[in-house]
Short mmCIF file of C-alpha atoms in Angstrom, two decimals:
data_model
loop_
_atom_site.label_atom_id
_atom_site.label_comp_id
_atom_site.label_asym_id
_atom_site.label_seq_id
_atom_site.Cartn_x
_atom_site.Cartn_y
_atom_site.Cartn_z
CA MET A 804 9.23 19.17 30.30
CA LYS A 805 5.96 17.32 32.05
CA ARG A 806 4.11 18.31 29.19
CA LYS A 807 6.79 16.30 26.45
CA LEU A 808 7.03 13.68 29.29
CA LYS A 809 3.17 13.27 28.74
CA LYS A 810 3.77 13.10 25.06
CA ILE A 811 6.30 10.15 25.64
CA PHE A 812 4.78 8.60 27.91
CA ASN A 813 1.35 8.57 25.46
CA ILE A 814 3.60 7.39 22.67
CA ILE A 815 4.97 4.03 24.73
CA LYS A 816 1.82 3.39 25.61
CA GLU A 817 -0.35 3.92 22.03
CA ILE A 818 3.00 1.23 21.17
CA ASN A 819 2.50 -1.32 23.52
CA ASN A 820 -1.77 -1.22 22.91
CA LEU A 821 -0.94 -2.33 19.19
CA PRO A 822 -1.48 -6.27 18.67
CA LEU A 823 1.87 -7.61 16.78
CA VAL A 824 2.02 -10.41 14.82
CA ASN A 825 4.81 -12.24 12.69
CA ILE A 826 5.42 -12.51 8.82
CA SER A 827 6.61 -13.84 6.88
CA PHE A 828 9.27 -13.56 3.81
CA LYS A 829 9.07 -16.85 1.95
CA ASP A 830 8.36 -19.03 -0.71
CA VAL A 831 10.83 -17.08 -2.81
CA GLN A 832 11.73 -17.97 -6.36
CA GLU A 833 15.26 -17.67 -7.66
CA ASN A 834 14.66 -14.65 -9.91
CA SER A 835 13.40 -12.96 -7.01
CA LEU A 836 16.01 -13.67 -4.29
CA GLN A 837 17.81 -10.28 -4.69
CA ASN A 838 14.99 -7.93 -4.12
CA TYR A 839 13.22 -10.11 -1.07
CA LYS A 840 16.45 -9.58 0.57
CA LYS A 841 16.07 -6.20 0.18
CA THR A 842 13.14 -5.24 1.03
CA TYR A 843 13.26 -7.87 4.21
CA GLN A 844 16.84 -5.93 5.22
CA TYR A 845 15.11 -3.04 4.68
CA PHE A 846 12.29 -3.50 7.02
CA THR A 847 14.65 -4.55 10.06
CA LYS A 848 17.48 -2.71 9.50
CA PRO A 849 17.66 -0.02 12.40
CA HIS A 850 15.09 3.01 12.29
CA ARG A 851 16.39 6.55 11.90
CA LEU A 852 15.50 7.04 15.69
CA LYS A 853 17.98 4.01 16.61
CA LEU A 854 15.21 2.72 19.08
CA PHE A 855 13.57 0.30 17.42
CA LYS A 856 13.81 -1.83 13.98
CA ASN A 857 12.25 0.37 10.60
CA LYS A 858 9.36 -1.17 9.06
CA THR A 859 7.73 -2.44 12.96
CA LEU A 860 5.89 -0.12 14.39
CA GLY A 861 2.57 1.26 13.03
CA VAL A 862 3.10 -0.89 10.04
CA ALA A 863 -0.22 -0.41 7.98
CA LEU A 864 -2.03 -3.89 7.62
CA ILE A 865 -5.12 -5.18 6.70
CA GLU A 866 -5.43 -8.75 8.63
CA LEU A 867 -7.44 -10.85 5.80
CA ASP A 868 -8.42 -13.54 7.97
CA LEU A 869 -10.60 -11.13 9.67
CA TYR A 870 -13.04 -10.79 7.12
CA LYS A 871 -14.92 -14.78 5.75
CA ASN A 872 -14.47 -13.13 2.58
CA PHE A 873 -14.49 -9.77 0.13
CA ASP A 874 -18.30 -9.51 1.13
CA GLU A 875 -17.87 -8.91 4.59
CA TYR A 876 -14.55 -6.47 3.79
CA TYR A 877 -16.39 -4.70 1.61
CA SER A 878 -19.33 -4.02 4.11
CA SER A 879 -16.69 -2.87 6.51
CA VAL A 880 -15.93 -0.49 4.68
CA ASN A 881 -18.98 0.45 3.52
CA GLY A 882 -21.19 2.94 4.47
CA LYS A 883 -21.25 7.77 3.93
CA ASN A 884 -18.11 9.09 2.56
CA SER A 885 -16.29 5.33 2.62
CA ALA A 886 -13.96 3.79 0.58
CA ALA A 887 -16.77 1.47 -1.02
CA TYR A 888 -18.71 4.97 -1.71
CA TYR A 889 -16.11 6.68 -3.36
CA SER A 890 -14.99 3.54 -5.63
CA ARG A 891 -18.66 3.12 -6.33
CA LYS A 892 -18.33 6.92 -7.69
CA ALA A 893 -15.28 6.07 -10.19
CA LEU A 894 -17.34 3.63 -11.09
CA LYS A 895 -20.37 5.71 -12.21
CA ARG A 896 -18.41 7.58 -13.47
CA GLU A 897 -16.87 4.85 -16.18
CA TYR A 898 -13.27 4.64 -14.33
CA LYS A 899 -11.93 1.08 -14.60
CA PHE A 900 -9.04 -1.27 -12.46
CA ILE A 901 -7.14 -3.00 -14.70
CA GLU A 902 -3.73 -5.30 -14.48
CA ILE A 903 -0.76 -3.34 -16.90
CA ASP A 904 2.69 -4.07 -18.30
CA ARG A 905 3.51 -0.12 -17.38
CA ASN A 906 5.49 -0.28 -20.82
CA ASP A 907 2.60 0.45 -22.19
CA TYR A 908 1.68 3.65 -19.40
CA ILE A 909 5.49 5.89 -20.48
CA ASP A 910 4.24 9.00 -21.45
CA ASP A 911 0.19 8.49 -18.38
CA ILE A 912 3.15 7.40 -16.07
CA TYR A 913 4.93 10.37 -16.36
CA GLU A 914 1.87 12.50 -16.44
CA ILE A 915 1.11 10.96 -13.35
CA ASN A 916 3.94 11.29 -11.96
CA THR A 917 4.29 15.12 -12.48
CA SER A 918 0.81 16.34 -11.89
CA ALA A 919 1.64 17.11 -8.91
CA SER A 920 4.59 18.51 -6.96
CA ILE A 921 4.02 18.15 -4.01
CA ARG A 922 1.92 15.31 -2.71
CA GLN A 923 0.68 13.80 1.63
CA GLY A 924 3.22 17.26 2.74
CA GLN A 925 6.46 16.68 1.12
CA LYS A 926 8.28 17.24 -2.15
CA MET A 927 7.78 14.83 -5.66
CA SER A 928 11.04 12.42 -5.35
CA ASP A 929 13.80 13.49 -8.45
CA GLY A 930 13.27 9.77 -9.70
CA TYR A 931 9.29 10.76 -10.65
CA LEU A 932 10.06 13.47 -11.81
CA LYS A 933 11.73 12.41 -14.81
CA LYS A 934 10.82 10.66 -17.58
CA VAL A 935 11.04 6.84 -18.28
CA GLU A 936 12.37 4.78 -21.59
CA SER A 937 11.52 1.65 -20.52
CA TYR A 938 9.84 -0.13 -17.42
CA LYS A 939 11.77 -3.63 -16.05
CA ASN A 940 8.72 -5.81 -14.24
CA GLU A 941 10.23 -7.62 -10.84
CA PRO A 942 8.62 -11.06 -10.90
CA HIS A 943 6.76 -11.17 -8.16
CA TYR A 944 5.83 -7.98 -8.95
CA ARG A 945 1.99 -7.29 -10.61
CA TYR A 946 1.07 -4.28 -11.89
CA PHE A 947 -1.88 -2.55 -11.91
CA GLY A 948 -4.32 0.62 -13.10
CA VAL A 949 -7.93 2.80 -12.94
CA VAL A 950 -8.18 4.12 -16.73
CA ASP A 951 -10.74 6.44 -17.62
CA LYS A 952 -13.12 5.73 -20.73
CA ASN A 953 -10.80 6.77 -23.04
CA GLY A 954 -8.01 4.07 -22.17
CA LYS A 955 -6.13 6.76 -20.42
CA LEU A 956 -4.17 5.94 -17.68
CA VAL A 957 -4.76 7.70 -14.66
CA SER A 958 -3.24 6.65 -11.74
CA TYR A 959 -1.65 3.39 -11.03
CA CYS A 960 0.13 1.21 -8.71
CA ASN A 961 3.27 -2.06 -7.99
CA ILE A 962 2.06 -5.04 -5.36
CA GLY A 963 5.23 -6.62 -4.54
CA PHE A 964 4.14 -10.23 -3.31
CA TYR A 965 6.76 -11.58 -0.71
CA GLY A 966 4.85 -15.12 0.60
CA GLU A 967 2.59 -14.42 3.36
CA PHE A 968 2.32 -10.68 2.36
CA VAL A 969 2.20 -7.99 -0.63
CA LEU A 970 3.75 -4.90 -0.14
CA ILE A 971 1.66 -1.22 -1.50
CA VAL A 972 5.05 -0.38 -3.08
CA THR A 973 3.34 2.71 -5.13
CA LEU A 974 0.09 4.18 -5.38
CA LEU A 975 0.22 7.08 -7.60
CA GLY A 976 -3.17 8.93 -9.08
CA HIS A 977 -2.88 12.21 -11.25
CA LYS A 978 -4.39 14.52 -9.05
CA LYS A 979 -6.81 16.02 -11.49
CA TYR A 980 -8.71 12.84 -10.71
CA LEU A 981 -7.90 12.03 -6.95
CA ASN A 982 -11.92 13.64 -6.86
CA ASP A 983 -13.07 11.01 -8.86
CA GLY A 984 -12.36 7.86 -5.81
CA VAL A 985 -10.04 6.42 -8.63
CA MET A 986 -7.32 5.99 -4.86
CA TYR A 987 -10.17 3.89 -3.41
CA LEU A 988 -11.37 1.82 -6.49
CA MET A 989 -7.52 0.94 -7.57
CA LEU A 990 -7.25 -0.47 -3.46
CA ILE A 991 -11.41 -1.70 -3.41
CA GLU A 992 -10.73 -3.98 -6.41
CA PHE A 993 -7.95 -4.93 -5.52
CA HIS A 994 -8.30 -6.06 -2.35
CA LYS A 995 -11.14 -8.35 -3.59
CA ILE A 996 -8.36 -10.58 -5.93
CA MET A 997 -6.79 -10.65 -2.85
CA PHE A 998 -9.59 -12.17 -0.41
CA GLU A 999 -9.95 -14.38 -3.83
CA LYS A 1000 -7.25 -15.44 -5.28
CA TYR A 1001 -3.94 -14.98 -2.37
CA LYS A 1002 -5.59 -15.99 0.54
CA THR A 1003 -6.83 -19.83 -0.89
CA GLU A 1004 -2.34 -19.47 -1.31
CA GLY A 1005 -1.76 -18.19 1.99
CA TYR A 1006 -1.51 -14.76 1.62
CA LYS A 1007 -2.51 -13.24 5.24
CA TYR A 1008 -1.49 -9.81 4.63
CA ILE A 1009 -2.30 -6.30 2.56
CA MET A 1010 0.88 -3.99 3.55
CA TYR A 1011 0.99 0.14 3.23
CA ASP A 1012 3.91 1.14 4.40
CA THR A 1013 3.23 2.53 8.29
CA PHE A 1014 0.66 4.99 10.00
CA PHE A 1015 3.95 6.52 12.28
CA GLY A 1016 5.26 9.26 9.93
CA ALA A 1017 2.24 9.37 7.63
CA SER A 1018 0.63 12.49 6.95
CA GLU A 1019 -2.78 12.83 8.64
CA GLY A 1020 -4.88 12.57 4.47
CA LEU A 1021 -2.74 9.19 4.34
CA LYS A 1022 -3.46 7.90 7.54
CA LYS A 1023 -7.33 8.74 6.78
CA PHE A 1024 -7.43 7.61 3.85
CA LYS A 1025 -5.35 4.28 4.83
CA GLU A 1026 -8.77 3.86 7.92
CA LYS A 1027 -11.01 4.54 5.11
CA LEU A 1028 -9.88 1.25 3.54
CA GLY A 1029 -8.96 -1.01 6.26
CA PHE A 1030 -5.46 -0.65 7.12
CA GLN A 1031 -5.68 -0.89 11.22
CA PRO A 1032 -1.74 -0.11 12.95
CA TYR A 1033 0.02 -2.86 14.29
CA ARG A 1034 4.07 -4.36 15.62
CA VAL A 1035 5.15 -6.46 13.41
CA LYS A 1036 7.91 -9.10 14.22
CA TRP A 1037 9.45 -10.21 10.02
CA LYS A 1038 10.98 -13.61 9.72
CA TRP A 1039 13.13 -14.62 7.21
CA GLU A 1040 11.66 -18.64 6.01
CA ASN A 1041 14.12 -18.74 2.87
#
């Protein structure tokens, strides 16, 4: 009993020590309003534990204003066996980061989705195991990928833009190519776009779900890329 109480106390202490930030959903366009509302409602609904809201504790963020520019950010994720190291590894093996239309890569995406039945200790949901015949592109999303030297898509990423922050909605790579560093290349190159373009347009945060509930491997991946856990108060400004 004492051990359980100590664990709960340590969790509460850890939560209270997290930095608190206010992040707004704003600048919505009419054709994106439904998705904006759905995402906001999902973030702010009660968590299954009923003690707090769904996406408010341990939120994995990169706060862009903590860095002068991309180069300073890149230096912070550089070093031996670092995110930058694995990104360079992918570049040396002739992988390339590109923006994509998912409909041009139907077969490759299906192959990526089905290349591993278990990811981060969790079974892939049925939605990923069925081949999609056509993708609908959300107007406030951008879609990115990493291709090999032959143009084969080996990883892809769907990013939602919500006025003050971007949300990494989906990030998946082909199991066969993960050791080549393609996932690190994907996010470091996307972060470069955030610093060089979107930071000047008012974007302040990159979000990749939460640390709480993530596997140890996924937590380590996020930490290597500079994500840190935060408490977040979500605001609606539309």
